[in-house]
């Protein structure tokens, strides 16, 4: 029997995992239990993990093939599959989003490992998009089931270009150096659990068939259910932690509340499948080829 211990952090999202050393190779039973725990809890937290970049990648590969660091943003030097999430490179993640939804097959899971943690602030919020969908009144659920949204990396930044300093402008130019536009269902069916979740977030800019203004009102309405406090895990980082969350059915937000102090995480993501809506139709790409970033995964049950 496995020694794995899984303890819920909140009622709707998150579990703390103990009884396993994820720096070592894992047996099939433990891997299956961790995959199932991720399906159930959406986000898993591991303390005192003693990982480096190589062992983080080795652990994450238990969930599937890994992507390169990002479609447009440079990786850690010499480590093409690891993205530095570093306050010195900007704070672009301080908005609600699901990772890389502007490509055809966004990552199925994201792992973050703490390297440098400020003495206060710097939490990561993770929200359960399936709970949000269940919270919708029935007429709104029925409407959401029919909608599709265009996602792009050239999204609606909260800060206008003229307000950016030179470093921020360079980071934005890097992020949009290849422009991507992809249409995804507003309600995505999870390929393993069958759950329905709101698949929107900051990269979703327009609902197909509606004006920009109409789209914004509807997206804001749906988003308000995702970010309800009862659907959100507020993770306060300590050093040597790893958090992995299901990118198919969550959103997250890195809080910029640490007064410019150093904060660095390393991110490794698992290649994902093409999202599918309620009627079984797949997402489709309008612009941008992400083949250099990610293979297309076939969902595999635990």
XYZ file of C-alpha atoms in Angstrom:
302
model
C 0.000 0.000 0.000
C 1.149 3.557 -0.731
C 2.067 5.874 2.173
C 0.533 8.815 0.335
C -1.424 11.222 2.533
C -3.798 13.700 0.896
C -5.499 16.354 3.019
C -7.951 18.931 1.666
C -7.001 22.579 2.064
C -10.407 24.063 1.203
C -13.793 22.584 0.474
C -13.704 23.349 -3.249
C -10.043 23.295 -4.277
C -6.608 22.205 -3.152
C -4.983 19.398 -1.194
C -1.708 19.061 0.722
C 0.237 15.911 -0.189
C 2.614 14.123 2.197
C 4.155 10.680 2.507
C 5.996 10.749 -0.826
C 9.426 11.979 -1.922
C 8.799 13.428 -5.365
C 12.522 13.928 -5.924
C 12.802 10.148 -6.398
C 11.307 7.910 -9.108
C 7.696 6.992 -8.324
C 5.988 3.626 -8.721
C 2.904 3.216 -10.884
C 0.521 3.022 -7.908
C 1.727 6.331 -6.478
C 1.558 8.026 -9.872
C -2.020 6.807 -10.352
C -2.991 8.122 -6.898
C -1.446 11.520 -7.611
C -3.182 11.782 -10.974
C -6.507 10.924 -9.365
C -5.870 13.441 -6.567
C -5.227 16.127 -9.165
C -8.486 15.231 -10.916
C -10.392 15.535 -7.642
C -8.705 18.487 -5.922
C -7.489 20.454 -8.993
C -4.352 21.700 -7.154
C -1.793 19.759 -5.087
C 0.776 21.256 -2.704
C 4.030 19.487 -1.792
C 6.261 20.806 1.019
C 10.074 20.489 1.383
C 10.528 18.929 -2.036
C 14.317 19.421 -2.502
C 13.982 19.560 -6.273
C 16.198 21.128 -8.884
C 15.245 21.879 -12.489
C 16.047 18.332 -13.646
C 14.096 16.579 -10.885
C 11.150 18.963 -11.242
C 10.941 17.986 -14.896
C 11.282 14.291 -14.032
C 8.410 14.533 -11.551
C 6.158 16.473 -13.912
C 6.719 13.878 -16.648
C 4.683 11.443 -14.531
C 1.670 13.442 -15.735
C 2.624 13.442 -19.436
C 5.066 14.870 -21.938
C 6.304 18.328 -21.017
C 6.261 21.452 -23.152
C 9.085 23.835 -23.810
C 9.107 26.835 -21.491
C 6.724 29.101 -23.426
C 5.736 29.881 -27.030
C 7.451 33.305 -26.974
C 9.194 33.887 -23.615
C 12.778 32.634 -23.061
C 13.482 29.686 -20.767
C 15.984 29.345 -17.953
C 19.433 29.380 -19.562
C 20.354 25.911 -20.773
C 17.027 24.420 -19.646
C 14.550 24.772 -22.531
C 11.573 23.249 -20.679
C 11.726 25.511 -17.590
C 10.232 29.010 -17.472
C 11.559 31.456 -14.862
C 8.664 33.242 -13.165
C 10.800 36.062 -11.863
C 9.756 39.422 -10.436
C 12.824 40.951 -12.084
C 11.371 40.015 -15.496
C 8.018 41.617 -14.762
C 4.701 40.836 -13.093
C 2.541 39.986 -16.089
C 0.829 37.098 -14.254
C -1.060 39.390 -11.880
C -4.326 38.856 -13.713
C -6.691 35.909 -13.707
C -5.767 33.458 -16.477
C -5.326 29.857 -17.512
C -1.854 29.236 -18.877
C -1.294 29.711 -22.611
C -4.929 29.415 -23.703
C -4.070 31.402 -26.817
C -2.643 28.214 -28.435
C -4.692 25.313 -29.793
C -3.763 22.827 -27.052
C -2.881 24.663 -23.836
C -0.996 22.769 -21.114
C -2.998 20.206 -19.201
C -1.123 20.926 -15.968
C 1.233 23.545 -14.572
C 3.860 23.037 -11.870
C 5.485 25.875 -9.942
C 8.513 25.423 -7.659
C 9.558 28.103 -5.184
C 13.137 29.371 -5.482
C 13.150 32.818 -3.870
C 10.212 33.916 -1.730
C 9.604 37.434 -0.359
C 9.113 37.726 3.426
C 5.510 38.750 2.869
C 3.001 38.712 0.017
C 3.546 37.018 -3.322
C 0.748 34.483 -2.929
C -0.720 32.559 -5.850
C -4.500 32.314 -6.147
C -5.904 29.214 -7.878
C -9.613 28.983 -8.738
C -11.807 25.968 -9.496
C -13.553 26.643 -12.831
C -15.732 23.539 -12.465
C -17.174 24.795 -9.182
C -17.766 28.137 -10.907
C -19.739 26.430 -13.672
C -21.826 24.542 -11.106
C -22.548 27.848 -9.331
C -24.079 29.412 -12.433
C -27.875 29.730 -12.459
C -29.354 27.277 -14.939
C -30.137 29.912 -17.627
C -26.532 31.123 -17.536
C -25.207 27.550 -17.701
C -27.384 26.893 -20.745
C -26.104 30.065 -22.409
C -22.442 29.374 -21.584
C -22.728 25.858 -23.050
C -23.375 27.380 -26.485
C -20.642 30.035 -26.534
C -17.126 30.115 -27.993
C -14.457 32.690 -27.224
C -11.384 33.931 -29.059
C -8.191 33.857 -26.972
C -5.056 35.824 -27.871
C -1.674 36.670 -26.356
C -2.206 40.229 -27.595
C -4.734 40.653 -24.823
C -6.273 43.702 -23.178
C -3.497 44.794 -20.799
C -4.635 46.814 -17.806
C -1.679 49.194 -18.315
C -1.679 51.205 -21.577
C 1.477 51.123 -23.694
C 2.336 54.772 -23.037
C 2.508 54.038 -19.285
C 5.146 51.297 -19.655
C 8.800 51.773 -18.823
C 11.459 50.453 -21.193
C 11.755 47.054 -19.484
C 7.988 46.533 -19.401
C 7.641 47.516 -23.056
C 10.364 45.022 -24.021
C 8.647 42.251 -22.053
C 5.320 42.972 -23.757
C 6.975 42.979 -27.179
C 8.603 39.612 -26.403
C 5.305 38.113 -25.234
C 3.550 39.105 -28.468
C 6.491 38.442 -30.819
C 4.403 35.647 -32.365
C 0.717 36.509 -32.377
C -1.715 33.731 -31.518
C -5.488 33.649 -31.857
C -7.467 30.528 -31.013
C -11.171 29.868 -30.479
C -12.102 27.697 -27.491
C -15.447 26.683 -25.978
C -16.512 28.872 -23.069
C -17.451 25.606 -21.354
C -14.780 22.940 -21.651
C -15.482 19.286 -20.892
C -12.642 17.760 -18.897
C -11.356 14.773 -20.898
C -10.854 12.523 -17.842
C -13.572 13.470 -15.353
C -16.285 14.693 -17.713
C -16.721 17.799 -15.550
C -17.703 21.035 -17.227
C -15.665 24.124 -16.401
C -15.614 27.748 -17.509
C -12.645 28.005 -19.869
C -12.097 31.750 -20.056
C -9.623 33.995 -18.159
C -7.531 36.973 -19.217
C -6.568 35.751 -22.680
C -10.248 35.358 -23.672
C -10.990 38.641 -25.431
C -14.160 38.201 -27.464
C -17.127 35.873 -27.683
C -17.672 34.680 -31.228
C -20.654 36.421 -32.802
C -20.801 39.282 -30.285
C -19.328 42.775 -30.223
C -16.382 43.642 -28.028
C -18.629 45.437 -25.554
C -21.172 42.618 -25.383
C -18.359 40.089 -25.029
C -16.770 41.980 -22.143
C -20.022 42.113 -20.188
C -20.652 38.384 -20.557
C -17.056 37.378 -19.871
C -16.985 39.558 -16.761
C -20.223 37.990 -15.568
C -18.924 34.433 -16.001
C -15.547 35.393 -14.523
C -17.212 36.680 -11.368
C -18.281 33.101 -10.590
C -14.740 31.763 -11.093
C -13.246 34.210 -8.606
C -15.794 33.778 -5.828
C -13.772 33.382 -2.596
C -15.207 29.936 -1.900
C -13.823 28.704 -5.231
C -10.293 30.031 -4.635
C -7.200 28.597 -2.948
C -4.881 31.354 -1.679
C -1.465 29.711 -1.513
C 1.170 31.402 0.644
C 4.562 30.225 -0.589
C 7.456 28.957 1.488
C 10.810 27.846 0.112
C 11.203 24.378 -1.424
C 7.539 23.910 -2.246
C 5.972 22.623 -5.437
C 2.400 23.261 -6.506
C 0.828 21.513 -9.486
C -2.625 22.397 -10.767
C -4.909 21.172 -13.532
C -4.703 23.887 -16.163
C -7.753 22.484 -17.983
C -10.177 23.420 -15.252
C -8.554 26.148 -13.123
C -7.445 29.751 -13.341
C -4.694 31.411 -11.325
C -3.386 34.834 -10.351
C 0.028 35.864 -8.973
C -0.562 38.662 -6.469
C 1.777 41.663 -6.799
C 1.753 42.658 -3.120
C 5.401 42.289 -2.061
C 6.804 45.794 -2.627
C 9.140 44.859 -5.477
C 11.118 42.349 -3.386
C 12.727 39.363 -5.157
C 10.354 36.516 -5.998
C 11.263 33.620 -8.292
C 9.479 30.398 -9.172
C 10.329 27.869 -11.873
C 7.486 26.619 -14.052
C 7.232 23.336 -15.940
C 4.051 22.503 -17.855
C 2.539 19.285 -19.200
C 1.478 19.114 -22.844
C -2.290 19.258 -23.242
C -5.030 17.983 -25.491
C -7.238 20.099 -27.749
C -10.209 21.393 -25.706
C -13.666 20.026 -26.471
C -16.983 21.758 -25.835
C -20.315 20.430 -24.649
C -21.386 19.344 -28.155
C -18.106 17.507 -28.798
C -16.625 20.142 -31.104
C -12.888 20.889 -30.772
C -11.152 24.246 -30.477
C -9.657 25.697 -33.647
C -6.715 27.956 -34.439
C -7.031 31.237 -36.344
C -3.436 32.453 -36.203
C -0.087 31.216 -34.862
C 1.661 27.840 -34.936
C 2.734 26.479 -31.520
C 4.301 23.223 -32.746
C 7.699 24.392 -31.422
C 6.160 24.782 -27.971
C 3.997 21.740 -27.354
C 3.000 18.371 -28.792
C -0.704 17.511 -28.799
C -1.452 15.103 -25.956
C -3.958 12.258 -25.899
C -5.726 12.144 -22.500
C -4.720 9.119 -20.406
C -6.762 8.017 -17.396
C -5.035 7.425 -14.079
